[in-house]
PDB file of C-alpha atoms and ligand atoms in Angstrom:
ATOM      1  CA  UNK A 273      -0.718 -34.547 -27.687  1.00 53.00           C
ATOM      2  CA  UNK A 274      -2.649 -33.303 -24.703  1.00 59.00           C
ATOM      3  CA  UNK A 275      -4.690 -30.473 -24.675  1.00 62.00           C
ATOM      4  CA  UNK A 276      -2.836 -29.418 -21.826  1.00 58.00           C
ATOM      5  CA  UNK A 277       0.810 -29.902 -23.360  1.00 63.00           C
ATOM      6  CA  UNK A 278      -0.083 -28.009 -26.523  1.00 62.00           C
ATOM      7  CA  UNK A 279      -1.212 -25.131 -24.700  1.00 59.00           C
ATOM      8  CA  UNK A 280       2.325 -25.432 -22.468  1.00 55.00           C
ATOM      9  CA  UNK A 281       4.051 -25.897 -26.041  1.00 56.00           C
ATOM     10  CA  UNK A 282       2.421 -22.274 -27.279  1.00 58.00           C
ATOM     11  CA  UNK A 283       3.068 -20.351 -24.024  1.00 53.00           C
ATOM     12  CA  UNK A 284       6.902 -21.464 -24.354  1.00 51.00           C
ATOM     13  CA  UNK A 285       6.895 -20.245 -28.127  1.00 49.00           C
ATOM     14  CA  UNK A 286       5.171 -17.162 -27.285  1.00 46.00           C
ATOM     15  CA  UNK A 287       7.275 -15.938 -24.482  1.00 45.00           C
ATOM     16  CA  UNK A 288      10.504 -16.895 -26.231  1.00 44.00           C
ATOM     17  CA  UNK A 289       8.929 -14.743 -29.669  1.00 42.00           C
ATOM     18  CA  UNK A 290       8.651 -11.988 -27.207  1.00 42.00           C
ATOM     19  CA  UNK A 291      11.470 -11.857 -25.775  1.00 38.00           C
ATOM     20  CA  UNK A 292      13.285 -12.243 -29.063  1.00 39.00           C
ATOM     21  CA  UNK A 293      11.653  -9.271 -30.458  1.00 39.00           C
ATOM     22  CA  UNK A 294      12.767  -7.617 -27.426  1.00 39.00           C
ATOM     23  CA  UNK A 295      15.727  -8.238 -27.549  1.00 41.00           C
ATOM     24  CA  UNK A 296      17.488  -7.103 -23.715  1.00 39.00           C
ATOM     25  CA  UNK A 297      19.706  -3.593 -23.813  1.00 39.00           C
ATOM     26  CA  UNK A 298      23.204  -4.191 -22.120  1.00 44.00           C
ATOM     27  CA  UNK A 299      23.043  -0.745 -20.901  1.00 42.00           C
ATOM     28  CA  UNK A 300      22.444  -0.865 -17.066  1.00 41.00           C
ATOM     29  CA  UNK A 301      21.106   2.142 -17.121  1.00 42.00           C
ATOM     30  CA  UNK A 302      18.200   1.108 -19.407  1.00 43.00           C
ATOM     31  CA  UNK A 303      16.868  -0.953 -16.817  1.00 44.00           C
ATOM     32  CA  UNK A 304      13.703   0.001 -16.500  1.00 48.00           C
ATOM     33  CA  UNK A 305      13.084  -0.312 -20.144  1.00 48.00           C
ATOM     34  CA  UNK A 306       9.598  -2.190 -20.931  1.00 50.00           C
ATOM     35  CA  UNK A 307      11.166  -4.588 -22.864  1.00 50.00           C
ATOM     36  CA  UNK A 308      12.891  -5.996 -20.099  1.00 45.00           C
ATOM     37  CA  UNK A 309      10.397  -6.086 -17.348  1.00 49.00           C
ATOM     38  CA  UNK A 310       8.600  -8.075 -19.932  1.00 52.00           C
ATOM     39  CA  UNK A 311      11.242 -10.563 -20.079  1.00 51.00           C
ATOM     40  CA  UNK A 312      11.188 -10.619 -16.508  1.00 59.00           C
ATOM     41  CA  UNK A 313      14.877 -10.854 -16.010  1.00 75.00           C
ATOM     42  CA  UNK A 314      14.732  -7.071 -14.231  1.00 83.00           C
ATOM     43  CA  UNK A 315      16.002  -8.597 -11.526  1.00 89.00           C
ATOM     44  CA  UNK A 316      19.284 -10.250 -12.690  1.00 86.00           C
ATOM     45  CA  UNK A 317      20.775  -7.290 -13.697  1.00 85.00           C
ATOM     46  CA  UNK A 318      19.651  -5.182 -10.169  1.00 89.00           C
ATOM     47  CA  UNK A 319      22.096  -5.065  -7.242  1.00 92.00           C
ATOM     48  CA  UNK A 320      19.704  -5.702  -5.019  1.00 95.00           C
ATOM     49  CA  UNK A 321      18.909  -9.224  -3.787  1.00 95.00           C
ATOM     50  CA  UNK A 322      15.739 -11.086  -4.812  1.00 94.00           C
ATOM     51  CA  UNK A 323      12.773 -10.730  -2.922  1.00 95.00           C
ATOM     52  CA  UNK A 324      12.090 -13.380  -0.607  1.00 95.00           C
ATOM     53  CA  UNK A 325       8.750 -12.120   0.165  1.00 96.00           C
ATOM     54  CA  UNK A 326       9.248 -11.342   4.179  1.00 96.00           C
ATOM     55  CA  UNK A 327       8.681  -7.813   5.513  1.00 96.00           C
ATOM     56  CA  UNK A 328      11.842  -8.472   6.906  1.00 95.00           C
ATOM     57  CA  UNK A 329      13.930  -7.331   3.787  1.00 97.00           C
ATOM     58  CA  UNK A 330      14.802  -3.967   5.269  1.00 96.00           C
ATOM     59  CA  UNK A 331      17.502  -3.341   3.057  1.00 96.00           C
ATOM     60  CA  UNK A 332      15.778  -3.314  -0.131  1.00 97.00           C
ATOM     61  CA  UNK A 333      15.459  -6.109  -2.618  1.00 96.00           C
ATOM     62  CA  UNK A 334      14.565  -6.425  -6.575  1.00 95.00           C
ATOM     63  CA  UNK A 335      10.375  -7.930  -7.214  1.00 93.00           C
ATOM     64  CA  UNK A 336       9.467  -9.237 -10.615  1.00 90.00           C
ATOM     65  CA  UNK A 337       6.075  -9.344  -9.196  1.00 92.00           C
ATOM     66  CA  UNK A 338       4.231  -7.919 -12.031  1.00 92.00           C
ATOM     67  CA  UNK A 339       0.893  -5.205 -12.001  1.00 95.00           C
ATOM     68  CA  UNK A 340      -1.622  -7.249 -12.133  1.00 96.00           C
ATOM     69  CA  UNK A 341      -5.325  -6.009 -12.650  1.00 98.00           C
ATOM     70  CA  UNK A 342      -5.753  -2.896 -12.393  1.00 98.00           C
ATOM     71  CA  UNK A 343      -9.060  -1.335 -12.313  1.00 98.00           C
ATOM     72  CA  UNK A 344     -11.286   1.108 -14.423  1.00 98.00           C
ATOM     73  CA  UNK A 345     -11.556   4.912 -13.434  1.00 97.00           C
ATOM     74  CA  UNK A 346     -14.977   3.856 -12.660  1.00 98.00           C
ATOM     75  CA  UNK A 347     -13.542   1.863  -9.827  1.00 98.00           C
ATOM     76  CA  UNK A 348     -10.590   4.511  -8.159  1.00 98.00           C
ATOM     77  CA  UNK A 349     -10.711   3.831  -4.568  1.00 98.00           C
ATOM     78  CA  UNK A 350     -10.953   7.386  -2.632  1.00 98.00           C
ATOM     79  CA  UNK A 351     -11.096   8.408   0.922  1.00 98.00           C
ATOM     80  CA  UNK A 352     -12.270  11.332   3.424  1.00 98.00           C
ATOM     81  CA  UNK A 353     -11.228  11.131   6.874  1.00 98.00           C
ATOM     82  CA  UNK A 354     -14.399  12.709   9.131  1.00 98.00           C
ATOM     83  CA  UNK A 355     -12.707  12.300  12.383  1.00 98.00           C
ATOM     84  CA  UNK A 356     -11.312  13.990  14.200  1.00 98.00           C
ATOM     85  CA  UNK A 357     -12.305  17.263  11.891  1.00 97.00           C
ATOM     86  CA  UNK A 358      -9.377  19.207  10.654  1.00 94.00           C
ATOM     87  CA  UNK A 359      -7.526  21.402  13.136  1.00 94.00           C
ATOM     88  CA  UNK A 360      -8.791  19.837  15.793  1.00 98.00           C
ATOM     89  CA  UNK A 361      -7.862  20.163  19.367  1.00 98.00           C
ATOM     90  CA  UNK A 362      -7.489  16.831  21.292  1.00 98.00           C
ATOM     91  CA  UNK A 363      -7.220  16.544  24.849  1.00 98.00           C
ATOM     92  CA  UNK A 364      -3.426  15.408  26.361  1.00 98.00           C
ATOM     93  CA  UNK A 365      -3.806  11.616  27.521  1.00 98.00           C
ATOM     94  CA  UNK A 366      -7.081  11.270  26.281  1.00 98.00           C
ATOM     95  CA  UNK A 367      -8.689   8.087  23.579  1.00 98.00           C
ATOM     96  CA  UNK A 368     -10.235   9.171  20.315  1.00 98.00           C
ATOM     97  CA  UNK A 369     -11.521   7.387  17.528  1.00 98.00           C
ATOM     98  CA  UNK A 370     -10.100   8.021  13.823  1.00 98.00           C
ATOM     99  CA  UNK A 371     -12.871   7.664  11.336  1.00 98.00           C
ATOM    100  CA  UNK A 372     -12.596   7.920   7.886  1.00 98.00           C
ATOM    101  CA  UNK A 373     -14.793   6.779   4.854  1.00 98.00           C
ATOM    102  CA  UNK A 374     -14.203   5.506   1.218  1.00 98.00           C
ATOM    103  CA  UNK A 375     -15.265   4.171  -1.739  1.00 98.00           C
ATOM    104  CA  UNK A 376     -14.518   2.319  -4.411  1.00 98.00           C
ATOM    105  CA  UNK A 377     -12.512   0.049  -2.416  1.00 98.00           C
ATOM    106  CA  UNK A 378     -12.917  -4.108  -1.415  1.00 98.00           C
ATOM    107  CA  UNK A 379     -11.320  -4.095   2.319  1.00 98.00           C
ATOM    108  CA  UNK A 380     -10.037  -6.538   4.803  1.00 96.00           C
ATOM    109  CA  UNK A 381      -7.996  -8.719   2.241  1.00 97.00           C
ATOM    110  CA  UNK A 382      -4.571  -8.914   3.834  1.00 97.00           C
ATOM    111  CA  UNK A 383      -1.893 -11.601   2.595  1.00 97.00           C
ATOM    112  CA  UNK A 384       0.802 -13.046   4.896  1.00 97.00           C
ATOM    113  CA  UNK A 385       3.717 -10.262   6.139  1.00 96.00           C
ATOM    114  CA  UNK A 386       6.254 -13.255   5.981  1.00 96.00           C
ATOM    115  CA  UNK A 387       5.973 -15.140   3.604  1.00 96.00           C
ATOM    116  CA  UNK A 388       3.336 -13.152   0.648  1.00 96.00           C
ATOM    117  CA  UNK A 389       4.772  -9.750   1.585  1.00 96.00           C
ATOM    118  CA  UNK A 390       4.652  -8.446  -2.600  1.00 96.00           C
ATOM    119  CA  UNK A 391       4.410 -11.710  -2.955  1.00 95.00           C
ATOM    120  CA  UNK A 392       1.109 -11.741  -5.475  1.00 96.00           C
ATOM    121  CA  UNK A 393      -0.165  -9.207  -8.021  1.00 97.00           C
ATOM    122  CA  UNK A 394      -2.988  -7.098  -7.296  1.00 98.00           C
ATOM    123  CA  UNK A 395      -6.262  -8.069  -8.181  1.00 98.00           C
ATOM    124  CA  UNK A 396      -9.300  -6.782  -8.523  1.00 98.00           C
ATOM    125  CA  UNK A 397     -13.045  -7.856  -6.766  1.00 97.00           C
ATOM    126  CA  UNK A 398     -16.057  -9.386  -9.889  1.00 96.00           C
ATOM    127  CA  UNK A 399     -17.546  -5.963  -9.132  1.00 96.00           C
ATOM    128  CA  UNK A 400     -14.721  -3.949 -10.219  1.00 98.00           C
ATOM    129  CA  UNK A 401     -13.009  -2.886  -7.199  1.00 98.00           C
ATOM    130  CA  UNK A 402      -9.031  -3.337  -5.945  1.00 98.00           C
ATOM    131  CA  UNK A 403      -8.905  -6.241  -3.143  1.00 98.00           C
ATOM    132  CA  UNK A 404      -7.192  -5.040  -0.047  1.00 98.00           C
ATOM    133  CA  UNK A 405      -6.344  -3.360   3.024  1.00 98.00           C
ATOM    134  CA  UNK A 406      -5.860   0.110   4.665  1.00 98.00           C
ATOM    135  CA  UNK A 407      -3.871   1.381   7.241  1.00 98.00           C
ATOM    136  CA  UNK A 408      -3.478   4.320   9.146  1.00 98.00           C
ATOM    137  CA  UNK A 409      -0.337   6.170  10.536  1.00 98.00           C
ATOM    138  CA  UNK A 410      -0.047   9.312  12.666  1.00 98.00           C
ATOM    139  CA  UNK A 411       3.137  11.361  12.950  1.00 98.00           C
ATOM    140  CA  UNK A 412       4.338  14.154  15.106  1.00 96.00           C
ATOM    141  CA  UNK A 413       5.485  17.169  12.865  1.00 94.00           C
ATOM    142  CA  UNK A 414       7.562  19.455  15.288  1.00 88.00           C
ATOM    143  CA  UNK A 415       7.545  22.382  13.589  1.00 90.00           C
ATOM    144  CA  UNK A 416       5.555  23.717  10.176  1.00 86.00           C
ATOM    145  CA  UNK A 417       8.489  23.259   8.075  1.00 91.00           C
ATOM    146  CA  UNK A 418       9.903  19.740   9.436  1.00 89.00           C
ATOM    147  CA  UNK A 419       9.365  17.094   6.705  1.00 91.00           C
ATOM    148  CA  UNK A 420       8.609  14.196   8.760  1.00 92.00           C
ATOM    149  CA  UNK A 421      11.076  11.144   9.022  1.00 94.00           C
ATOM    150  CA  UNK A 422       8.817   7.978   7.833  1.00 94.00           C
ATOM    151  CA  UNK A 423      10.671   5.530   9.902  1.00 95.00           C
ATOM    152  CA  UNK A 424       9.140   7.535  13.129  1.00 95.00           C
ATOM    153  CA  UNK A 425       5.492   8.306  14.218  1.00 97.00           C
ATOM    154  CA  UNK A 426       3.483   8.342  16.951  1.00 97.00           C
ATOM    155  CA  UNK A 427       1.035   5.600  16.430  1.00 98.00           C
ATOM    156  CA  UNK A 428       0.338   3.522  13.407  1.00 98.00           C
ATOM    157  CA  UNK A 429      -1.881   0.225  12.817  1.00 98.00           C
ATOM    158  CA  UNK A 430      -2.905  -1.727   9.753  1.00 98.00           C
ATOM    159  CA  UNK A 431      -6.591  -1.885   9.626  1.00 98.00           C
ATOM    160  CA  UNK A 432      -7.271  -5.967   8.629  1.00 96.00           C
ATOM    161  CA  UNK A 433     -11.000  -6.417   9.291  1.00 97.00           C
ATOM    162  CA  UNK A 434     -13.822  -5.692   7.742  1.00 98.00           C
ATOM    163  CA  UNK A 435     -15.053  -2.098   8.481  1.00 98.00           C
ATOM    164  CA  UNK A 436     -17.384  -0.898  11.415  1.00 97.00           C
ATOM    165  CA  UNK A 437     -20.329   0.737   9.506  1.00 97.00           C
ATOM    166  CA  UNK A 438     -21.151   0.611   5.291  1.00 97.00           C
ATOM    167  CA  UNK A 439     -17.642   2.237   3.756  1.00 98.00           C
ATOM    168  CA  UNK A 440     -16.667   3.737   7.340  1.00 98.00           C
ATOM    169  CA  UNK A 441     -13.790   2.677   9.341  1.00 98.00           C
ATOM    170  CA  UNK A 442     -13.708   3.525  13.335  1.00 98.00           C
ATOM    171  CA  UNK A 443     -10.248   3.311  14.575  1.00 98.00           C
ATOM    172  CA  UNK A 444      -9.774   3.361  18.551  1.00 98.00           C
ATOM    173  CA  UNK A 445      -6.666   5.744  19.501  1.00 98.00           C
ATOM    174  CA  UNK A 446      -5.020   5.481  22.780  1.00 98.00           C
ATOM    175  CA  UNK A 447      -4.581   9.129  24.486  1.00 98.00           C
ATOM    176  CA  UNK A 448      -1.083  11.090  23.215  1.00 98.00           C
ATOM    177  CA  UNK A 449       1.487  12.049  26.212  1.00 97.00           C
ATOM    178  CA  UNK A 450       3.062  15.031  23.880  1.00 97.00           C
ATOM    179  CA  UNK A 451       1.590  18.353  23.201  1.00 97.00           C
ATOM    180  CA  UNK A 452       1.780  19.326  19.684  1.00 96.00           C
ATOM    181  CA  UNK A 453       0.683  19.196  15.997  1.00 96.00           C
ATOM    182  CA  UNK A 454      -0.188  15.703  14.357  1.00 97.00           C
ATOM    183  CA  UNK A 455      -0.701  14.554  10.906  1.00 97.00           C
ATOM    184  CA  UNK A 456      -2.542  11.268  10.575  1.00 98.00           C
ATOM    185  CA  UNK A 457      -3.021   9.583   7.143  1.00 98.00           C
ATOM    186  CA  UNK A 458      -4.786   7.257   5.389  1.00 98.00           C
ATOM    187  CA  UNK A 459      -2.407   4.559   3.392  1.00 95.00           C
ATOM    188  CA  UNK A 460      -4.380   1.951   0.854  1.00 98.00           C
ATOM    189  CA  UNK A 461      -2.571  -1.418  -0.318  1.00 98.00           C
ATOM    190  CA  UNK A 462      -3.167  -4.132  -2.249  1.00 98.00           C
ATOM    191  CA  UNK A 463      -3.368  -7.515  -0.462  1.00 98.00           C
ATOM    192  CA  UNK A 464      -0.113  -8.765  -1.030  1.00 97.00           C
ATOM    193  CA  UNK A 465       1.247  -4.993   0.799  1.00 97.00           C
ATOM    194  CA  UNK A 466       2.128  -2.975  -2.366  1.00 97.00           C
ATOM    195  CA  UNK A 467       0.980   0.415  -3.131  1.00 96.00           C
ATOM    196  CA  UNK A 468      -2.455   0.310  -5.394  1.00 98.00           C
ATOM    197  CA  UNK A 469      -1.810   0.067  -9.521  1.00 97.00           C
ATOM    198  CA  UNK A 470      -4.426   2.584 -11.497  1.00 98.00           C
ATOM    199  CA  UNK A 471      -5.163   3.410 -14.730  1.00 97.00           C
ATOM    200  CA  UNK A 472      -4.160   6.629 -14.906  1.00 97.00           C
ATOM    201  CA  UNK A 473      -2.253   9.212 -13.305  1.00 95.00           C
ATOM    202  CA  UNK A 474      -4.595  12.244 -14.400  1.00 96.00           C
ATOM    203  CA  UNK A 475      -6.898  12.109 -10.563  1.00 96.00           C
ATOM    204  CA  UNK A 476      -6.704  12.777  -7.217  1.00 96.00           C
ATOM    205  CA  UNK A 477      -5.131  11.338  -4.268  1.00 96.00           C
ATOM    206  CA  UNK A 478      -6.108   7.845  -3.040  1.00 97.00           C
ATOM    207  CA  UNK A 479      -5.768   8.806   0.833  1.00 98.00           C
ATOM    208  CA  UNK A 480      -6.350  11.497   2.667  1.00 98.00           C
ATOM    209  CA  UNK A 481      -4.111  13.443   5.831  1.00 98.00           C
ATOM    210  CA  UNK A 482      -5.791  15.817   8.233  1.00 98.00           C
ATOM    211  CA  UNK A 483      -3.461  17.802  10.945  1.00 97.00           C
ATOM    212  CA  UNK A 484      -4.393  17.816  14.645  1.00 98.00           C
ATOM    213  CA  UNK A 485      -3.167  19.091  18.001  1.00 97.00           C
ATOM    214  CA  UNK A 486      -2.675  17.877  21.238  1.00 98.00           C
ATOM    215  CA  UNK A 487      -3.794  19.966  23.948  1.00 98.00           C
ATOM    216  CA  UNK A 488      -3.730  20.120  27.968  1.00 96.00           C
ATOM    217  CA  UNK A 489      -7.132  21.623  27.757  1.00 88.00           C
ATOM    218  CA  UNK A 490      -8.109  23.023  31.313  1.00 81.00           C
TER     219      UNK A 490
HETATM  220  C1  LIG B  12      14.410 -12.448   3.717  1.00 59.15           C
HETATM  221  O1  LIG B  12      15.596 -11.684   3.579  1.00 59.15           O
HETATM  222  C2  LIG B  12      15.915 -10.866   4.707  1.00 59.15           C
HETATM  223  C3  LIG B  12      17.148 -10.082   4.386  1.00 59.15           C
HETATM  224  O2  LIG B  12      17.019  -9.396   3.149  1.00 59.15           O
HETATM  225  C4  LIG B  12      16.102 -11.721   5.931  1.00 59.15           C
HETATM  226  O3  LIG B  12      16.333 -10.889   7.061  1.00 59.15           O
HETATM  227  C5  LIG B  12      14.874 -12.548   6.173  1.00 59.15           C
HETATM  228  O4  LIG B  12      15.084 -13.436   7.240  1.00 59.15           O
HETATM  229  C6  LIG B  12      14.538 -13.371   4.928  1.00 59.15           C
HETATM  230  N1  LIG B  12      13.293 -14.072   5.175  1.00 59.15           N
HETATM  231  C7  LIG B  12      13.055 -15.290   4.710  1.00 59.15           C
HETATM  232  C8  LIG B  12      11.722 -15.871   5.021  1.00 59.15           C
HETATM  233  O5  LIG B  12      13.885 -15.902   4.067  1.00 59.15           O
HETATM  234  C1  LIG B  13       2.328 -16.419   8.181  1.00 59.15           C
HETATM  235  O1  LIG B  13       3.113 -17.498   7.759  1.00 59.15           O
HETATM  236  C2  LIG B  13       3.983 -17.994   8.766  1.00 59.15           C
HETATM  237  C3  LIG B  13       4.906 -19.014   8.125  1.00 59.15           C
HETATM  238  O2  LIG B  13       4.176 -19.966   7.388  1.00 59.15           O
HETATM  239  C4  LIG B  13       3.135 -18.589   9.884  1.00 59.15           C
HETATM  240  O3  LIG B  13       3.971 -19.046  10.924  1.00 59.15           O
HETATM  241  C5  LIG B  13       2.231 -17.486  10.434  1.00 59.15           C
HETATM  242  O4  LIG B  13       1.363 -18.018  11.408  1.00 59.15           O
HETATM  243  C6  LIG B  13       1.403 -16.883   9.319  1.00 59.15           C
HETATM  244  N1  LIG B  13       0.712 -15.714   9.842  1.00 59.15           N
HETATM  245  C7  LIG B  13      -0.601 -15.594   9.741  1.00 59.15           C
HETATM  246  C8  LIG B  13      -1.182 -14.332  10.315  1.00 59.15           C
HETATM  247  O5  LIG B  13      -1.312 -16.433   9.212  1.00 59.15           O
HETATM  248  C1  LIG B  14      10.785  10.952  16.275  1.00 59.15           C
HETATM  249  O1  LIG B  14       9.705  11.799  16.690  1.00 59.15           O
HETATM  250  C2  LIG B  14       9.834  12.309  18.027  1.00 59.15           C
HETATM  251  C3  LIG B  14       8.605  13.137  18.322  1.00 59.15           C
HETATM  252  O2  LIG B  14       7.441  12.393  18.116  1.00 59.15           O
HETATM  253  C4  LIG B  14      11.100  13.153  18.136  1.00 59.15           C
HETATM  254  O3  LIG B  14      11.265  13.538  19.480  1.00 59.15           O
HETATM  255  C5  LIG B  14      12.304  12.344  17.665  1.00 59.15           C
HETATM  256  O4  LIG B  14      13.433  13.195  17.617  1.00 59.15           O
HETATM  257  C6  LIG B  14      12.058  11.779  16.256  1.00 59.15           C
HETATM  258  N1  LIG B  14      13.182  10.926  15.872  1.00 59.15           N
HETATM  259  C7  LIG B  14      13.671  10.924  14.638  1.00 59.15           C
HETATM  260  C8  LIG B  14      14.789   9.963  14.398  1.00 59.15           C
HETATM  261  O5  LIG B  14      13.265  11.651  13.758  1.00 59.15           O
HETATM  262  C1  LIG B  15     -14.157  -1.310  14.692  1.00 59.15           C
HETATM  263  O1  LIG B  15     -13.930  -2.703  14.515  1.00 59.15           O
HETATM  264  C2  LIG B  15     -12.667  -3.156  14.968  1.00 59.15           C
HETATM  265  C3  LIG B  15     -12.521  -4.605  14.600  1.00 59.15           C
HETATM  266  O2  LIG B  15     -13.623  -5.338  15.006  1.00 59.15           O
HETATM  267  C4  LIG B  15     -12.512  -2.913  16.457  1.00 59.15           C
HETATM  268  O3  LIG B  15     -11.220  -3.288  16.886  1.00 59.15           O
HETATM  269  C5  LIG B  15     -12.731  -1.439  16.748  1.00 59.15           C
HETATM  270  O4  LIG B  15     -12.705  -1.228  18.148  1.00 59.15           O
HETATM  271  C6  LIG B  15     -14.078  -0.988  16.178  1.00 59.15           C
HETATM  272  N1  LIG B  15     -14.221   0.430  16.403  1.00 59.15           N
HETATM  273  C7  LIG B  15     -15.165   0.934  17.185  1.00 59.15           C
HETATM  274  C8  LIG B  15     -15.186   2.424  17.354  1.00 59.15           C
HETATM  275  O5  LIG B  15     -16.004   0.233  17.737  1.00 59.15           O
END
């Protein structure tokens, strides 16, 4: 026997020892038990449809894309936006540039929105660090209390090149036509689009959000 065909031989006997151990709870509810993610039969039991790894699936679907690697604390990407400065007053109609900086990060990694979209698990760069990409996304908020509606903002851009200076991005803005107060955010994903896996929840944020008006300035 092949080299080859016994190692094909022992993955089949391992994953079927595993999943008789764990043996699957009928309980729908139980669905996000361990044991049956490890299986990897999540999806046959969600209502959702599989994922056919488009963008496009704007109804939801069901991923048995696993993790993947996930990186050491020593390697938790972080982020400080540095422009424009918090609170600060932009003219109406007028360009500015978004800048923010980070660490811990490997940028510009972006797989295909229609066909890889969650497609792959996230991996991590030989020095450590989570291969990806960042975007950025600026919202109006109308009023202090108004939670903003996701599905609307102002301007938002996925940022899939390399960046403009060591760990600093330089977005260009076009000018805003409405007065009022902004948030713009940082957002960090894995290649394949999915939110970043970490080892451990204990930390701080991964991005960062500043508020900023919009001003006819005379
Ligand atoms: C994926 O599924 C969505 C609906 O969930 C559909 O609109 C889209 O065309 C599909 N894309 C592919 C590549 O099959
Ligand atoms: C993504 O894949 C589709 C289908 O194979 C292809 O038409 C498109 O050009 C690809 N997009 C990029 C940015 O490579
Ligand atoms: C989207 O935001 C604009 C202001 O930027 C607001 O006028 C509009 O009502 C919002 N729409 C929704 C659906 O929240
Ligand atoms: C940063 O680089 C990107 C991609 O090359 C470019 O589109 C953008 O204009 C640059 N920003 C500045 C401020 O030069």
């Amino acid at each position: 026997m092949s080299n080859l065909n016994k190692y094909i031989i022992s993955y089949i006997v391992l994953v079927l020892t595993i999943c008789s151990v764990h043996a699957i709870p009928n309980n729908i509810n139980k669905r996000y038990d361990s044991d049956e993610t490890k299986c990897n039969d999540f999806c046959q039991k969600s209502k959702l449809p599989l994922a056919n790894f488009s963008s496009e699936q704007l109804t939801g679907f069901c991923s048995s894309t696993v993790i993947g690697e996930v990186p050491s604390t020593a390697h938790l990407p972080s982020i400080l936006i540095t422009k424009p400065s918090y609170g600060e007053i932009i003219q109406l109609n007028k360009d500015f540039i978004f800048e923010f900086k980070y660490v811990n990060f490997e940028p510009g990694a972006v797989a295909n929105l229609s066909t890889e979209f969650d497609r792959y698990p996230q991996s991590i760069h030989e020095e450590g660090n989570i291969i990806g990409h960042y975007h950025m996304t600026i919202q109006k908020i109308p009023s202090p209390d108004a939670v903003p509606n996701p599905t609307n903002y102002s301007f938002f851009t996925p940022i899939n090149y390399l960046p403009n200076a060591t760990e600093t991005y330089q977005v260009p803005i076009p000018g805003f036509t409405e007065e009022g107060m902004y948030r713009a955010c940082t957002y960090t994903t894995a290649k394949s689009h999915q939110c970043v896996n970490l080892p451990t929840g204990d930390r701080g944020p991964i991005d960062d959000c500043i508020r900023f008006k919009v001003e006819k300035i005379n």
